[in-house]
CSV table of C-alpha atoms in Angstrom, one decimal:
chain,number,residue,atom,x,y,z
A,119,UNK,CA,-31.5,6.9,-18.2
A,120,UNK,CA,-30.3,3.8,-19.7
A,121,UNK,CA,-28.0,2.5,-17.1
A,122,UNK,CA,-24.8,3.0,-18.9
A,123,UNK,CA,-22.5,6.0,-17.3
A,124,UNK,CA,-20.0,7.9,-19.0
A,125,UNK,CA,-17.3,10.3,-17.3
A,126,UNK,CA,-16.2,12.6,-17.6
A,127,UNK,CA,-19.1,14.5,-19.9
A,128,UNK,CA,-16.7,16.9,-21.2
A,129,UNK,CA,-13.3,16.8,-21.1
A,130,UNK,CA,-10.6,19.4,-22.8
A,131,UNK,CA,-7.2,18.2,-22.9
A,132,UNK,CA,-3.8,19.3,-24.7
A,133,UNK,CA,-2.0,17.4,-27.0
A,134,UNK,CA,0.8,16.2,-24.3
A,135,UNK,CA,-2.1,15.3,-21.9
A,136,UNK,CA,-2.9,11.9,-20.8
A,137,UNK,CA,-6.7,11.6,-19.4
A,138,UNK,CA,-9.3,8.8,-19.5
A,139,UNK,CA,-12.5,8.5,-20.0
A,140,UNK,CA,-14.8,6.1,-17.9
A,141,UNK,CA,-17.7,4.4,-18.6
A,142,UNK,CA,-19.9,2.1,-16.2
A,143,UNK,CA,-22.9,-0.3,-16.7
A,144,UNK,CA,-25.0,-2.1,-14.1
A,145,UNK,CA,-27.0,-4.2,-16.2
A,146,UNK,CA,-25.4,-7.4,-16.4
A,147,UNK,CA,-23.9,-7.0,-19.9
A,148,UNK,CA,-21.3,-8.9,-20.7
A,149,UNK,CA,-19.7,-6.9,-23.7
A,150,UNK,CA,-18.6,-3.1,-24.1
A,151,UNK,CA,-18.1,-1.1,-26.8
A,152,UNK,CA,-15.8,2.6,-27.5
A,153,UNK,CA,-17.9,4.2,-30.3
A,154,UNK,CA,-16.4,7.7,-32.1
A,155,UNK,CA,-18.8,10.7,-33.5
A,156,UNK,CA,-16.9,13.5,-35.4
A,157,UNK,CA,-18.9,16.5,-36.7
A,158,UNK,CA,-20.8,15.4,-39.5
A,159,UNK,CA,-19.6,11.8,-39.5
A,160,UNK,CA,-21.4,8.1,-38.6
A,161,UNK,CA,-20.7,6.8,-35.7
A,162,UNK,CA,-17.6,4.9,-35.9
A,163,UNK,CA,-16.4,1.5,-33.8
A,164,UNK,CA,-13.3,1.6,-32.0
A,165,UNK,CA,-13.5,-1.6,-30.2
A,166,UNK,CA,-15.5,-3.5,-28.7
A,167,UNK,CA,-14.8,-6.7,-25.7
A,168,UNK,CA,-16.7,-9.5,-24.6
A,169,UNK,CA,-16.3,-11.0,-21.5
A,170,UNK,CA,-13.5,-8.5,-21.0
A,171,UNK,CA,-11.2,-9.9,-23.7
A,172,UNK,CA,-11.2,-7.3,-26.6
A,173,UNK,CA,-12.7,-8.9,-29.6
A,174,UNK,CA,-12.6,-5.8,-32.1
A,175,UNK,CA,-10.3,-3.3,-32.9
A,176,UNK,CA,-11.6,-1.2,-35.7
A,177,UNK,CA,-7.5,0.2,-36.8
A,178,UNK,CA,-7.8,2.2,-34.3
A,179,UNK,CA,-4.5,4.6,-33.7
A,180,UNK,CA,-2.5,3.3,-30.4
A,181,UNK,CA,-3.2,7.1,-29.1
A,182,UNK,CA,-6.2,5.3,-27.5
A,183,UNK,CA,-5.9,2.5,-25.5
A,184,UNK,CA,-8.5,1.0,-24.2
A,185,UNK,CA,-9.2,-1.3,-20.6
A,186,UNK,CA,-11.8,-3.2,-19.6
A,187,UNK,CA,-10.6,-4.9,-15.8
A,188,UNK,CA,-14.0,-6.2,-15.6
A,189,UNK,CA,-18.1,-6.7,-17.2
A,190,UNK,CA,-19.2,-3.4,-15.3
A,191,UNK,CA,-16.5,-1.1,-16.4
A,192,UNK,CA,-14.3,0.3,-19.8
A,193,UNK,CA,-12.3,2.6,-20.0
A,194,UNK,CA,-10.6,4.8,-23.1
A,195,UNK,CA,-7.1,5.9,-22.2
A,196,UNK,CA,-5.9,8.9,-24.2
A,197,UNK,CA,-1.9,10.4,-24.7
A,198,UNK,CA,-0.7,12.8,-27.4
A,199,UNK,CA,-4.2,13.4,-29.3
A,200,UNK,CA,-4.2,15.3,-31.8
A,201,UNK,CA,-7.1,18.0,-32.5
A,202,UNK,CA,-8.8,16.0,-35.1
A,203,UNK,CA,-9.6,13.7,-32.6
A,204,UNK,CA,-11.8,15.9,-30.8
A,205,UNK,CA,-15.1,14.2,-31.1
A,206,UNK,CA,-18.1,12.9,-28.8
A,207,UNK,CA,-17.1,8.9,-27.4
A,208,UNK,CA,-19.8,6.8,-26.8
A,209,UNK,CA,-19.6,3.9,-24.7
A,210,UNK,CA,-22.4,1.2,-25.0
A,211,UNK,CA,-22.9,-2.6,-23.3
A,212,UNK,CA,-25.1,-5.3,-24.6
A,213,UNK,CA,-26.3,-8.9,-23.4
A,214,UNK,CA,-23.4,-11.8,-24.2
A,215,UNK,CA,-25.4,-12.8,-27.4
A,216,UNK,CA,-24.7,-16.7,-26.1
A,217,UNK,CA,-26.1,-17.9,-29.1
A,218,UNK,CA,-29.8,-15.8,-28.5
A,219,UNK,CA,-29.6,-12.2,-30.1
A,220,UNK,CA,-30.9,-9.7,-28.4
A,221,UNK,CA,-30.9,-7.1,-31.1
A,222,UNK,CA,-30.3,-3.7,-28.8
A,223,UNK,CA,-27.5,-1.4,-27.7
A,224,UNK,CA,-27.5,0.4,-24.6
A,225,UNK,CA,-25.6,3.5,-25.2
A,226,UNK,CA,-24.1,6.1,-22.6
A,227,UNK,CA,-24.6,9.7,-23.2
A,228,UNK,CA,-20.9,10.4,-24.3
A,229,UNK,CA,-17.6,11.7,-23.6
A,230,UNK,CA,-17.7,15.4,-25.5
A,231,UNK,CA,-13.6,15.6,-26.0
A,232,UNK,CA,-12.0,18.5,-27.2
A,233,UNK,CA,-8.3,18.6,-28.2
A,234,UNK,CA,-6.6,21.8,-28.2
B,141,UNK,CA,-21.3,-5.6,-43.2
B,142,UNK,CA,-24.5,-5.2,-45.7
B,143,UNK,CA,-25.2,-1.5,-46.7
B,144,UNK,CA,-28.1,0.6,-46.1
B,145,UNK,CA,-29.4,3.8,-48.2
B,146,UNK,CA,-31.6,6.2,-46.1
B,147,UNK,CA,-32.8,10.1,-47.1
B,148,UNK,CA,-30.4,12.3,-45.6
B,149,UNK,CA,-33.7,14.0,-43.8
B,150,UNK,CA,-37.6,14.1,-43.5
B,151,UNK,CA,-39.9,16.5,-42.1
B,152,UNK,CA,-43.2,16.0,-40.1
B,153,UNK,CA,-46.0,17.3,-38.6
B,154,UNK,CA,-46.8,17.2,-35.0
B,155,UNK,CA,-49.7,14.3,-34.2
B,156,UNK,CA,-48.9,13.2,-37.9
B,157,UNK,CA,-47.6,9.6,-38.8
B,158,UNK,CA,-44.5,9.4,-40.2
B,159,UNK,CA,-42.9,6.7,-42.5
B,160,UNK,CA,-38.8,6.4,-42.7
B,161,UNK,CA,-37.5,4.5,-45.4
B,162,UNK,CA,-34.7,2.5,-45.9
B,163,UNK,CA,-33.2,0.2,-48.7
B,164,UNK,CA,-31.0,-2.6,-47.9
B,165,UNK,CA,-30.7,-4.8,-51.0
B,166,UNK,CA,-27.8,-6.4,-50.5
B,167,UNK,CA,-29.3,-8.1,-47.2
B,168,UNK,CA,-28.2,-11.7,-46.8
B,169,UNK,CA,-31.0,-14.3,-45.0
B,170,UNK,CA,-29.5,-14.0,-41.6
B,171,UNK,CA,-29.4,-10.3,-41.5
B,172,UNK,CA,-31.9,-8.3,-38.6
B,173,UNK,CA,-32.9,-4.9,-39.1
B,174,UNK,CA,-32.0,-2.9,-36.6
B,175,UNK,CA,-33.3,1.3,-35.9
B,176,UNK,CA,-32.0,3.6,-33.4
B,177,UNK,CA,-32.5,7.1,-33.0
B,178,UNK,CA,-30.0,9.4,-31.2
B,179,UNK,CA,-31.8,12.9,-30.2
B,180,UNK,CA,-29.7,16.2,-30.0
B,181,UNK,CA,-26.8,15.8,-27.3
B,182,UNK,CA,-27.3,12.1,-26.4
B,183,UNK,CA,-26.3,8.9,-27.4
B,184,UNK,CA,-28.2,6.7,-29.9
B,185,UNK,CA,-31.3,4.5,-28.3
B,186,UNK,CA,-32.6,1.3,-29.7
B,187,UNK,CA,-36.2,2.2,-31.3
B,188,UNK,CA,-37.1,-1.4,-32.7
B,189,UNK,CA,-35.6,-4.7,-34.7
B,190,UNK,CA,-36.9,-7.8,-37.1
B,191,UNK,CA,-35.7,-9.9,-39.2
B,192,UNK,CA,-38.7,-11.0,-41.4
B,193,UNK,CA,-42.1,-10.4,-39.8
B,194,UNK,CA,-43.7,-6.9,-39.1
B,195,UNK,CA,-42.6,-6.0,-35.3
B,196,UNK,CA,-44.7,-3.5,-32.8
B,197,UNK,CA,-43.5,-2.0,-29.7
B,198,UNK,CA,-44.1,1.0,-28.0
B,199,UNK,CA,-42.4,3.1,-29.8
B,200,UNK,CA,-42.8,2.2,-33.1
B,201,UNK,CA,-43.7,-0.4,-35.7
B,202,UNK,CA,-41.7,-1.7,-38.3
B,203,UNK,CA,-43.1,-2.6,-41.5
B,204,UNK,CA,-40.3,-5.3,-43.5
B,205,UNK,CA,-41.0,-6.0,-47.6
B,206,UNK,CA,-41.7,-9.6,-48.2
B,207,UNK,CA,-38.2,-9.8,-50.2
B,208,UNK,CA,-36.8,-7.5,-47.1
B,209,UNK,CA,-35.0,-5.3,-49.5
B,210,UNK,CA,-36.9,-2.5,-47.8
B,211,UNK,CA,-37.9,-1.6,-44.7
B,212,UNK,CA,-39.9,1.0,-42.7
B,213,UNK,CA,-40.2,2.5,-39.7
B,214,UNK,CA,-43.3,4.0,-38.7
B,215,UNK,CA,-44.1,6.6,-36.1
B,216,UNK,CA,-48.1,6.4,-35.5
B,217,UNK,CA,-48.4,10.4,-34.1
B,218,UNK,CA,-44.9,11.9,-34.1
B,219,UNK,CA,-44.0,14.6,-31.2
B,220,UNK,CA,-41.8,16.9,-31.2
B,221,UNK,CA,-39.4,14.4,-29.0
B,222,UNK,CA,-39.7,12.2,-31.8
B,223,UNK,CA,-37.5,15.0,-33.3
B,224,UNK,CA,-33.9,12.9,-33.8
B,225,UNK,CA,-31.3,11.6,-36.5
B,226,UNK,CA,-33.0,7.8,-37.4
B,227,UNK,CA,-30.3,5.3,-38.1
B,228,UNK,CA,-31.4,2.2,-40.3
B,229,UNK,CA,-28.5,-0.9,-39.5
B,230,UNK,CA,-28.3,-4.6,-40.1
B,231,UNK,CA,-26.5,-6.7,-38.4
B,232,UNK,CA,-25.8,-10.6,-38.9
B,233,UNK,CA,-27.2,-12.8,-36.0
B,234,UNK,CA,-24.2,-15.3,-36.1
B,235,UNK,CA,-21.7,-12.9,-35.0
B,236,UNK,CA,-20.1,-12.9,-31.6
B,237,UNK,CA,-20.9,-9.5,-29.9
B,238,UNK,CA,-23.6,-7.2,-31.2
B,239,UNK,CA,-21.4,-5.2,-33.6
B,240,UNK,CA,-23.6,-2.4,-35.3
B,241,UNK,CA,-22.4,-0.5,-37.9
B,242,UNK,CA,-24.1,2.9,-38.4
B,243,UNK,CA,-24.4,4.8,-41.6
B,244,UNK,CA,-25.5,9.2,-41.3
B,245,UNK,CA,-29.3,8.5,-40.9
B,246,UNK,CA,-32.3,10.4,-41.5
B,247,UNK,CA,-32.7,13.8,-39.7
B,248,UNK,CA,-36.5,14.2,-39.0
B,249,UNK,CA,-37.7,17.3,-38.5
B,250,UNK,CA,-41.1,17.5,-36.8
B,251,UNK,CA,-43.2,20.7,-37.0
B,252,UNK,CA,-45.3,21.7,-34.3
């Protein structure tokens, strides 16, 4: 348990579907992150925000949009995927750095998408 | 971000330590290392970081090369939870948000 919640944990979806994924942290963390894991592929970072305002977009397609309304939750919107985009999202929050580095990365246990 | 070169797996024995390399010669003076570990079906969990010293924590120690071109983690009695894909990162202190970049890791096996 690592305080970060992700929802749905799996989630299949067409490629005219629009769905969400959710993801909520009680910690006190003040920035989010969307990470992306295909099938035998690094992790990859979508985006991340700080204090809400998104401060990293990694050239990510506009098929996901993401939303953070506030510190405790994101949010990765999804419309008109497309199969290769079936993949496990993880969501993770850290400490505002605030000029001391914390060094960790608290990481939900994923969004298993599958795109049909 | 700096680069770092890991074997693509390891295998262990139960109650065995284990050492898990990892090269980053490209590091620049601010950089931390940084190791996670994500185990089958979860996501990744912070194991342990430094920057130039030797750290300890429960989990693991990590043992940095005085020109901190090389690093390694070390697992004193590995278990079969200790099973996972290790991810060696750095990441630059003077950024804004903790921004990690992962590479594919080493897959340790551990043998019972």
């Amino acid at each position: 348990e690592t305080g970060v919640t992700q929802t749905p944990r799996h989630l299949v979806m067409g490629m005219t579907n629009k769905k969400s994924l959710k993801c909520e942290q009680h910690l006190g963390h003040n920035a989010m992150y969307w990470y992306k894991q295909s099938a035998k592929k690094p992790l990859e970072l979508m985006f991340v925000y700080s204090l809400e305002e998104r401060v990293e977009n990694n050239s990510v397609p506009s098929r996901f949009s993401p939303e953070c309304p506030n510190s405790s939750h994101l949010f990765l919107h999804l419309h008109t995927l497309q199969p290769e985009d079936s993949a496990l999202y993880l969501c993770a929050s850290s400490p505002a750095s605030g000029g001391f580095y914390t060094g960790e990365l608290f990481f939900g246990e994923g969004s298993r998408l599958t795109v049909l | 971000d700096a680069k770092t070169t890991q074997p693509n797996s390891m295998e262990s024995n139960e109650e065995e330590p284990v050492h898990l390399p990892c090269n980053h010669s490209t590091i620049s003076g601010t950089d931390y290392i940084h190791w996670y570990r994500q185990l089958p079906s979860q996501g990744p969990e912070y194991v342990i970081h430094g920057l130039t010293s030797n750290v300890n924590n429960r989990m693991a120690s990590l043992a940095i090369a005085e020109d901190r071109k090389s690093s390694t983690l070390i697992l004193h009695r590995a278990t079969l939870r200790d099973a996972a894909v290790y991810y060696c990162i750095l990441r630059d202190y003077q950024g804004g948000s903790e921004k990690l970049v992962f590479g594919k890791g080493t897959k340790l096996t551990v043998n019972p």
